[in-house]
Amino acid sequence: MHGPFLIWLVAGVFVSMDAHIYVHIPFCLSKCRYCAFSSVVSKDIPEERYISALLKEAALCRERGIFPSGLIETLYIGGGTPTLVTPSNIKRLIDGLRGIWSFSESAEVSIEANPETLDADYVIELKKAGITRVSMGVQTFSSRLLSYLGRIHTPERSIQSFRYLREAGFDNINIDLIFGIPIEKLEELDADLDWIEMLEPEHVSAYLLEHEPGTWFADVTPCDEDSVIGFFSKIEDRLRGMGFIHYEISNYARPGFKCRHNLAYWKYRPYLGLGASAVSCVREGTRWRNIKDPYEYMVRIEKNISPVEYVDNFSADEILFEKRFLSLRTAQGID
């Protein structure tokens, strides 16, 4: 769709509900072997220009009736590696969005972080910028497995970055773990969970490694089913023993620290995606996605051309099925 921002005229349906925003920052220093997400490897990130495009897209969405009266309850900045962006531009993004929409006083403002990009000064400024929750992509504390996954950080860097976050005053930290790595041993997963016990994050996301088409792992034989069951059982037993609540297929939280943004997806709440490849669903039964190329995205926004690549419309039966399917991801299940 290359015309004006006509797609956003469909908005304004969920005006009485809570509202949520996802911002995609697609730039990375390197591509992990398992990554199938939309990302661009670049050492020269056009962050000023990209943040300006995000804020212009947001303003155009607001002008066309998206979330006219609903409070923004969560903002999630994902990637890519959002922490490649300077804290000053993260602050410019958050302040700009707060100037466009009203945010709840208790709004959850999350950012994904690569341990390699964090240092003491950066995380202090990140806190000042308005971030309330950090999701750190540790994946494993094993040097051997990090190398196999194509990660550029070390276990020591993950531990130090976590401590920097604590020292800066962050009291809502998620650690991402990956399990079911083909060469992984159960004792390596046990060691990962030992570190979780020592560091005491508020939230843990544990994802089974997916062998996605187009990735390095696409042609690698996955773990056998018995091994996966063993890994999952180990995670379940140990995290529950630490006091975590298993509230969604891949997510565990201490009481009061469930990720509100992710729950919004599973509860079929309205969300707006900003940025290259971002997906939006602000009207029941309609979903659209922006183009993937961030440079083409910036050009389109600057020229007032819609960045939307495709639109999906769903029937009433399809909507009901999706609501039920998403609910089944959670421990709460179908209401």
Tab-separated table of C-alpha atoms in Angstrom:
chain	number	residue	atom	x	y	z
A	1	MET	CA	0.000	0.000	0.000
A	2	HIS	CA	1.850	3.094	-1.214
A	3	GLY	CA	-0.768	5.793	-0.837
A	4	PRO	CA	-1.394	8.141	2.091
A	5	PHE	CA	-1.911	6.697	5.558
A	6	LEU	CA	-5.411	5.440	4.754
A	7	ILE	CA	-4.978	2.243	6.718
A	8	TRP	CA	-5.010	4.186	9.963
A	9	LEU	CA	-8.543	5.379	9.347
A	10	VAL	CA	-9.695	1.984	10.645
A	11	ALA	CA	-8.512	2.862	14.134
A	12	GLY	CA	-10.396	4.050	17.168
A	13	VAL	CA	-12.365	0.873	17.882
A	14	PHE	CA	-10.786	-0.032	21.216
A	15	VAL	CA	-11.115	3.431	22.735
A	16	SER	CA	-12.273	2.182	26.144
A	17	MET	CA	-9.536	-0.451	26.500
A	18	ASP	CA	-5.944	-0.300	27.633
A	19	ALA	CA	-3.521	0.319	24.773
A	20	HIS	CA	-0.010	-0.912	24.052
A	21	ILE	CA	2.872	0.133	21.795
A	22	TYR	CA	5.711	-1.910	20.334
A	23	VAL	CA	8.698	-0.136	18.762
A	24	HIS	CA	11.071	-2.100	16.541
A	25	ILE	CA	14.721	-1.068	16.297
A	26	PRO	CA	16.173	-3.548	13.793
A	27	PHE	CA	19.895	-2.830	13.969
A	28	CYS	CA	22.436	-5.356	15.295
A	29	LEU	CA	26.225	-5.672	15.507
A	30	SER	CA	26.016	-9.258	14.239
A	31	LYS	CA	23.412	-11.863	13.313
A	32	CYS	CA	23.004	-14.743	15.756
A	33	ARG	CA	22.880	-18.171	14.158
A	34	TYR	CA	19.319	-18.870	15.329
A	35	CYS	CA	17.828	-15.450	14.639
A	36	ALA	CA	14.888	-15.280	12.241
A	37	PHE	CA	13.759	-11.832	13.376
A	38	SER	CA	13.881	-8.802	11.120
A	39	SER	CA	17.280	-7.225	11.743
A	40	VAL	CA	20.060	-5.459	9.863
A	41	VAL	CA	23.743	-5.860	10.707
A	42	SER	CA	25.367	-2.436	10.732
A	43	LYS	CA	28.097	-0.631	12.654
A	44	ASP	CA	26.875	2.731	11.391
A	45	ILE	CA	23.350	3.095	12.741
A	46	PRO	CA	21.275	6.068	11.488
A	47	GLU	CA	19.708	6.412	14.924
A	48	GLU	CA	18.810	10.112	14.761
A	49	ARG	CA	17.015	9.632	11.474
A	50	TYR	CA	15.343	6.389	12.532
A	51	ILE	CA	14.051	7.798	15.836
A	52	SER	CA	12.697	10.817	13.949
A	53	ALA	CA	10.882	8.476	11.562
A	54	LEU	CA	9.400	6.516	14.478
A	55	LEU	CA	8.070	9.678	16.080
A	56	LYS	CA	6.652	10.928	12.788
A	57	GLU	CA	4.896	7.599	12.219
A	58	ALA	CA	3.504	7.787	15.765
A	59	ALA	CA	2.223	11.330	15.248
A	60	LEU	CA	0.556	10.368	11.966
A	61	CYS	CA	-1.096	7.391	13.662
A	62	ARG	CA	-2.438	9.621	16.429
A	63	GLU	CA	-3.744	12.169	13.933
A	64	ARG	CA	-5.683	9.402	12.209
A	65	GLY	CA	-7.451	8.274	15.335
A	66	ILE	CA	-5.327	5.526	16.860
A	67	PHE	CA	-5.804	5.320	20.635
A	68	PRO	CA	-7.724	8.627	20.829
A	69	SER	CA	-8.648	8.194	24.491
A	70	GLY	CA	-7.074	4.960	25.716
A	71	LEU	CA	-4.156	5.171	28.142
A	72	ILE	CA	-0.891	3.589	27.047
A	73	GLU	CA	-0.243	0.864	29.610
A	74	THR	CA	2.922	-0.629	28.119
A	75	LEU	CA	5.689	0.393	25.741
A	76	TYR	CA	8.096	-2.290	24.541
A	77	ILE	CA	11.248	-1.379	22.609
A	78	GLY	CA	12.513	-4.489	20.848
A	79	GLY	CA	14.835	-5.485	18.073
A	80	GLY	CA	17.364	-6.085	16.781
A	81	THR	CA	19.464	-4.579	19.522
A	82	PRO	CA	17.754	-1.430	20.828
A	83	THR	CA	20.602	-0.772	23.267
A	84	LEU	CA	22.858	0.118	20.336
A	85	VAL	CA	20.923	3.398	20.383
A	86	THR	CA	22.281	6.092	22.693
A	87	PRO	CA	20.305	6.760	25.894
A	88	SER	CA	19.682	10.322	24.722
A	89	ASN	CA	17.832	9.028	21.667
A	90	ILE	CA	15.978	6.422	23.742
A	91	LYS	CA	14.862	9.327	25.928
A	92	ARG	CA	13.878	11.351	22.858
A	93	LEU	CA	11.767	8.418	21.679
A	94	ILE	CA	10.010	7.884	25.023
A	95	ASP	CA	9.446	11.596	25.645
A	96	GLY	CA	8.144	12.002	22.106
A	97	LEU	CA	5.640	9.170	22.488
A	98	ARG	CA	4.512	10.581	25.836
A	99	GLY	CA	3.882	13.863	24.056
A	100	ILE	CA	1.659	12.130	21.495
A	101	TRP	CA	-0.339	9.841	23.810
A	102	SER	CA	-1.224	9.803	27.489
A	103	PHE	CA	0.598	7.124	29.450
A	104	SER	CA	-0.663	5.416	32.580
A	105	GLU	CA	1.148	6.492	35.753
A	106	SER	CA	2.174	2.861	36.216
A	107	ALA	CA	3.108	2.271	32.567
A	108	GLU	CA	5.571	-0.553	31.949
A	109	VAL	CA	8.372	0.691	29.683
A	110	SER	CA	10.597	-2.196	28.558
A	111	ILE	CA	13.695	-2.444	26.418
A	112	GLU	CA	15.565	-5.466	25.088
A	113	ALA	CA	19.292	-5.401	25.806
A	114	ASN	CA	22.340	-7.276	24.589
A	115	PRO	CA	24.767	-7.700	27.522
A	116	GLU	CA	27.635	-6.623	25.262
A	117	THR	CA	26.128	-3.141	24.848
A	118	LEU	CA	25.670	-2.310	28.536
A	119	ASP	CA	28.052	-0.523	30.869
A	120	ALA	CA	27.644	1.342	34.149
A	121	ASP	CA	27.121	4.784	32.596
A	122	TYR	CA	24.778	3.537	29.867
A	123	VAL	CA	22.349	1.829	32.242
A	124	ILE	CA	22.237	4.855	34.553
A	125	GLU	CA	21.210	7.014	31.594
A	126	LEU	CA	18.754	4.337	30.457
A	127	LYS	CA	17.050	4.581	33.836
A	128	LYS	CA	16.891	8.370	33.547
A	129	ALA	CA	15.400	8.004	30.056
A	130	GLY	CA	12.298	6.385	31.538
A	131	ILE	CA	12.943	2.663	31.103
A	132	THR	CA	11.322	0.652	33.912
A	133	ARG	CA	12.041	-2.906	32.754
A	134	VAL	CA	15.023	-4.466	30.980
A	135	SER	CA	14.946	-7.791	29.128
A	136	MET	CA	18.517	-9.034	28.761
A	137	GLY	CA	19.330	-11.584	26.076
A	138	VAL	CA	21.722	-13.796	28.015
A	139	GLN	CA	20.593	-17.082	26.363
A	140	THR	CA	23.144	-19.155	28.333
A	141	PHE	CA	26.007	-18.712	30.790
A	142	SER	CA	28.089	-21.326	28.942
A	143	SER	CA	30.959	-19.983	26.812
A	144	ARG	CA	30.786	-23.112	24.674
A	145	LEU	CA	27.088	-22.710	23.929
A	146	LEU	CA	27.319	-18.945	23.383
A	147	SER	CA	29.928	-19.555	20.700
A	148	TYR	CA	27.783	-22.271	19.124
A	149	LEU	CA	24.781	-19.907	19.041
A	150	GLY	CA	26.838	-17.161	17.407
A	151	ARG	CA	26.517	-14.761	20.340
A	152	ILE	CA	29.205	-12.080	20.750
A	153	HIS	CA	29.093	-11.619	24.538
A	154	THR	CA	30.677	-13.705	27.275
A	155	PRO	CA	29.137	-15.174	30.445
A	156	GLU	CA	31.210	-12.719	32.467
A	157	ARG	CA	29.760	-9.806	30.519
A	158	SER	CA	26.207	-11.028	31.188
A	159	ILE	CA	26.860	-11.223	34.917
A	160	GLN	CA	28.521	-7.806	35.041
A	161	SER	CA	25.780	-6.190	32.934
A	162	PHE	CA	23.133	-7.592	35.262
A	163	ARG	CA	24.977	-6.100	38.227
A	164	TYR	CA	25.223	-2.743	36.454
A	165	LEU	CA	21.439	-2.785	36.057
A	166	ARG	CA	20.924	-3.541	39.739
A	167	GLU	CA	23.355	-0.807	40.787
A	168	ALA	CA	21.472	1.660	38.571
A	169	GLY	CA	18.258	0.870	40.450
A	170	PHE	CA	16.459	-1.451	38.032
A	171	ASP	CA	14.136	-3.692	40.019
A	172	ASN	CA	12.385	-5.393	37.094
A	173	ILE	CA	14.837	-7.422	35.017
A	174	ASN	CA	14.162	-10.341	32.694
A	175	ILE	CA	16.790	-12.846	31.617
A	176	ASP	CA	16.242	-14.699	28.338
A	177	LEU	CA	17.452	-18.295	28.221
A	178	ILE	CA	17.535	-20.693	25.275
A	179	PHE	CA	17.361	-24.444	25.826
A	180	GLY	CA	17.292	-27.470	23.557
A	181	ILE	CA	20.552	-26.492	21.855
A	182	PRO	CA	21.684	-29.601	19.927
A	183	ILE	CA	25.055	-29.900	21.719
A	184	GLU	CA	23.699	-28.834	25.121
A	185	LYS	CA	24.190	-31.043	28.160
A	186	LEU	CA	21.743	-31.168	31.050
A	187	GLU	CA	24.466	-30.055	33.458
A	188	GLU	CA	25.003	-26.915	31.353
A	189	LEU	CA	21.333	-26.023	31.721
A	190	ASP	CA	21.636	-26.758	35.436
A	191	ALA	CA	24.554	-24.315	35.609
A	192	ASP	CA	22.461	-21.665	33.810
A	193	LEU	CA	19.761	-22.120	36.431
A	194	ASP	CA	22.373	-21.860	39.191
A	195	TRP	CA	23.161	-18.383	37.889
A	196	ILE	CA	19.471	-17.505	37.813
A	197	GLU	CA	19.290	-18.531	41.460
A	198	MET	CA	22.325	-16.400	42.341
A	199	LEU	CA	21.378	-13.288	40.345
A	200	GLU	CA	17.685	-13.365	41.328
A	201	PRO	CA	16.023	-11.659	38.337
A	202	GLU	CA	12.324	-10.871	38.586
A	203	HIS	CA	11.480	-12.680	35.361
A	204	VAL	CA	12.863	-15.482	33.200
A	205	SER	CA	11.929	-16.303	29.611
A	206	ALA	CA	12.996	-19.819	28.601
A	207	TYR	CA	12.686	-20.516	24.879
A	208	LEU	CA	13.167	-23.799	23.072
A	209	LEU	CA	15.661	-23.244	20.248
A	210	GLU	CA	13.801	-23.063	16.950
A	211	HIS	CA	15.447	-24.204	13.732
A	212	GLU	CA	13.923	-21.540	11.491
A	213	PRO	CA	14.262	-21.586	7.692
A	214	GLY	CA	16.949	-19.195	6.510
A	215	THR	CA	19.011	-19.450	9.691
A	216	TRP	CA	22.259	-21.325	10.327
A	217	PHE	CA	20.299	-23.857	12.369
A	218	ALA	CA	17.865	-24.643	9.547
A	219	ASP	CA	19.928	-27.659	8.456
A	220	VAL	CA	21.010	-28.745	11.942
A	221	THR	CA	19.254	-31.739	13.500
A	222	PRO	CA	17.174	-30.577	16.492
A	223	CYS	CA	17.370	-32.099	19.954
A	224	ASP	CA	15.430	-35.317	20.309
A	225	GLU	CA	12.086	-35.201	22.091
A	226	ASP	CA	13.291	-36.987	25.229
A	227	SER	CA	16.099	-34.459	25.690
A	228	VAL	CA	13.708	-31.538	25.238
A	229	ILE	CA	11.350	-33.005	27.846
A	230	GLY	CA	14.288	-33.405	30.217
A	231	PHE	CA	15.382	-29.802	29.700
A	232	PHE	CA	11.861	-28.479	30.168
A	233	SER	CA	11.314	-30.522	33.327
A	234	LYS	CA	14.575	-29.215	34.768
A	235	ILE	CA	13.576	-25.610	34.073
A	236	GLU	CA	10.102	-26.124	35.469
A	237	ASP	CA	11.259	-27.801	38.675
A	238	ARG	CA	14.074	-25.415	39.449
A	239	LEU	CA	12.322	-22.137	38.645
A	240	ARG	CA	9.235	-23.144	40.586
A	241	GLY	CA	11.545	-24.061	43.446
A	242	MET	CA	12.943	-20.517	43.338
A	243	GLY	CA	9.457	-19.040	43.685
A	244	PHE	CA	8.738	-18.252	40.048
A	245	ILE	CA	5.203	-18.544	38.672
A	246	HIS	CA	4.913	-20.272	35.282
A	247	TYR	CA	2.275	-17.993	33.749
A	248	GLU	CA	2.814	-18.448	29.997
A	249	ILE	CA	4.358	-21.182	27.848
A	250	SER	CA	7.851	-19.655	27.862
A	251	ASN	CA	7.639	-17.201	30.739
A	252	TYR	CA	8.187	-17.316	34.487
A	253	ALA	CA	7.796	-14.420	36.904
A	254	ARG	CA	8.068	-13.677	40.568
A	255	PRO	CA	4.760	-12.498	42.084
A	256	GLY	CA	3.879	-9.057	40.729
A	257	PHE	CA	6.375	-9.159	37.847
A	258	LYS	CA	4.537	-10.736	34.915
A	259	CYS	CA	5.376	-8.957	31.663
A	260	ARG	CA	2.299	-6.822	31.104
A	261	HIS	CA	3.182	-6.109	27.485
A	262	ASN	CA	3.382	-9.773	26.500
A	263	LEU	CA	0.187	-10.528	28.411
A	264	ALA	CA	-1.529	-7.866	26.305
A	265	TYR	CA	-0.824	-9.952	23.195
A	266	TRP	CA	-2.187	-13.131	24.751
A	267	LYS	CA	-5.283	-11.292	26.002
A	268	TYR	CA	-5.974	-9.821	22.543
A	269	ARG	CA	-5.543	-6.221	23.626
A	270	PRO	CA	-5.004	-3.507	20.999
A	271	TYR	CA	-1.391	-2.797	20.124
A	272	LEU	CA	0.356	-0.482	17.703
A	273	GLY	CA	3.671	-1.435	16.126
A	274	LEU	CA	6.031	1.337	15.074
A	275	GLY	CA	9.096	0.900	12.899
A	276	ALA	CA	10.356	-1.404	10.184
A	277	SER	CA	8.587	-4.824	10.173
A	278	ALA	CA	6.400	-3.857	13.153
A	279	VAL	CA	2.941	-5.449	13.353
A	280	SER	CA	-0.214	-3.664	14.542
A	281	CYS	CA	-3.659	-4.777	15.643
A	282	VAL	CA	-5.607	-1.742	16.808
A	283	ARG	CA	-8.928	-2.892	15.404
A	284	GLU	CA	-10.472	-6.284	16.094
A	285	GLY	CA	-10.145	-8.396	12.974
A	286	THR	CA	-7.542	-6.252	11.214
A	287	ARG	CA	-3.772	-6.635	11.418
A	288	TRP	CA	-1.054	-5.012	9.349
A	289	ARG	CA	2.726	-5.090	9.086
A	290	ASN	CA	5.216	-2.462	8.005
A	291	ILE	CA	7.896	-3.111	5.398
A	292	LYS	CA	11.022	-4.861	6.688
A	293	ASP	CA	13.771	-2.702	5.190
A	294	PRO	CA	14.529	0.089	7.715
A	295	TYR	CA	16.024	2.367	5.075
A	296	GLU	CA	12.970	2.067	2.819
A	297	TYR	CA	10.828	2.558	5.942
A	298	MET	CA	12.559	5.862	6.709
A	299	VAL	CA	12.224	7.063	3.118
A	300	ARG	CA	8.499	6.302	3.054
A	301	ILE	CA	7.815	8.016	6.371
A	302	GLU	CA	9.796	11.082	5.320
A	303	LYS	CA	7.745	11.270	2.099
A	304	ASN	CA	4.410	10.724	3.893
A	305	ILE	CA	3.993	7.362	2.168
A	306	SER	CA	2.490	4.505	4.136
A	307	PRO	CA	5.076	1.988	5.391
A	308	VAL	CA	2.413	-0.750	5.504
A	309	GLU	CA	3.406	-3.835	3.518
A	310	TYR	CA	0.294	-5.955	3.933
A	311	VAL	CA	-3.048	-6.027	5.722
A	312	ASP	CA	-4.893	-9.097	7.019
A	313	ASN	CA	-8.618	-9.077	7.729
A	314	PHE	CA	-10.220	-11.832	9.798
A	315	SER	CA	-13.757	-13.180	9.951
A	316	ALA	CA	-15.678	-13.410	13.231
A	317	ASP	CA	-14.901	-17.140	13.438
A	318	GLU	CA	-11.200	-16.512	12.829
A	319	ILE	CA	-11.139	-13.834	15.526
A	320	LEU	CA	-12.764	-16.184	18.029
A	321	PHE	CA	-10.297	-18.953	17.162
A	322	GLU	CA	-7.321	-16.621	17.579
A	323	LYS	CA	-8.567	-15.348	20.937
A	324	ARG	CA	-8.926	-18.907	22.203
A	325	PHE	CA	-5.570	-19.959	20.789
A	326	LEU	CA	-3.748	-17.020	22.376
A	327	SER	CA	-5.470	-17.631	25.713
A	328	LEU	CA	-4.204	-21.203	25.693
A	329	ARG	CA	-0.625	-19.895	25.835
A	330	THR	CA	-1.280	-18.697	29.371
A	331	ALA	CA	-1.719	-20.571	32.633
A	332	GLN	CA	-5.075	-18.821	33.024
A	333	GLY	CA	-6.362	-20.386	29.808
A	334	ILE	CA	-9.721	-19.513	28.261
A	335	ASP	CA	-12.023	-17.316	30.340
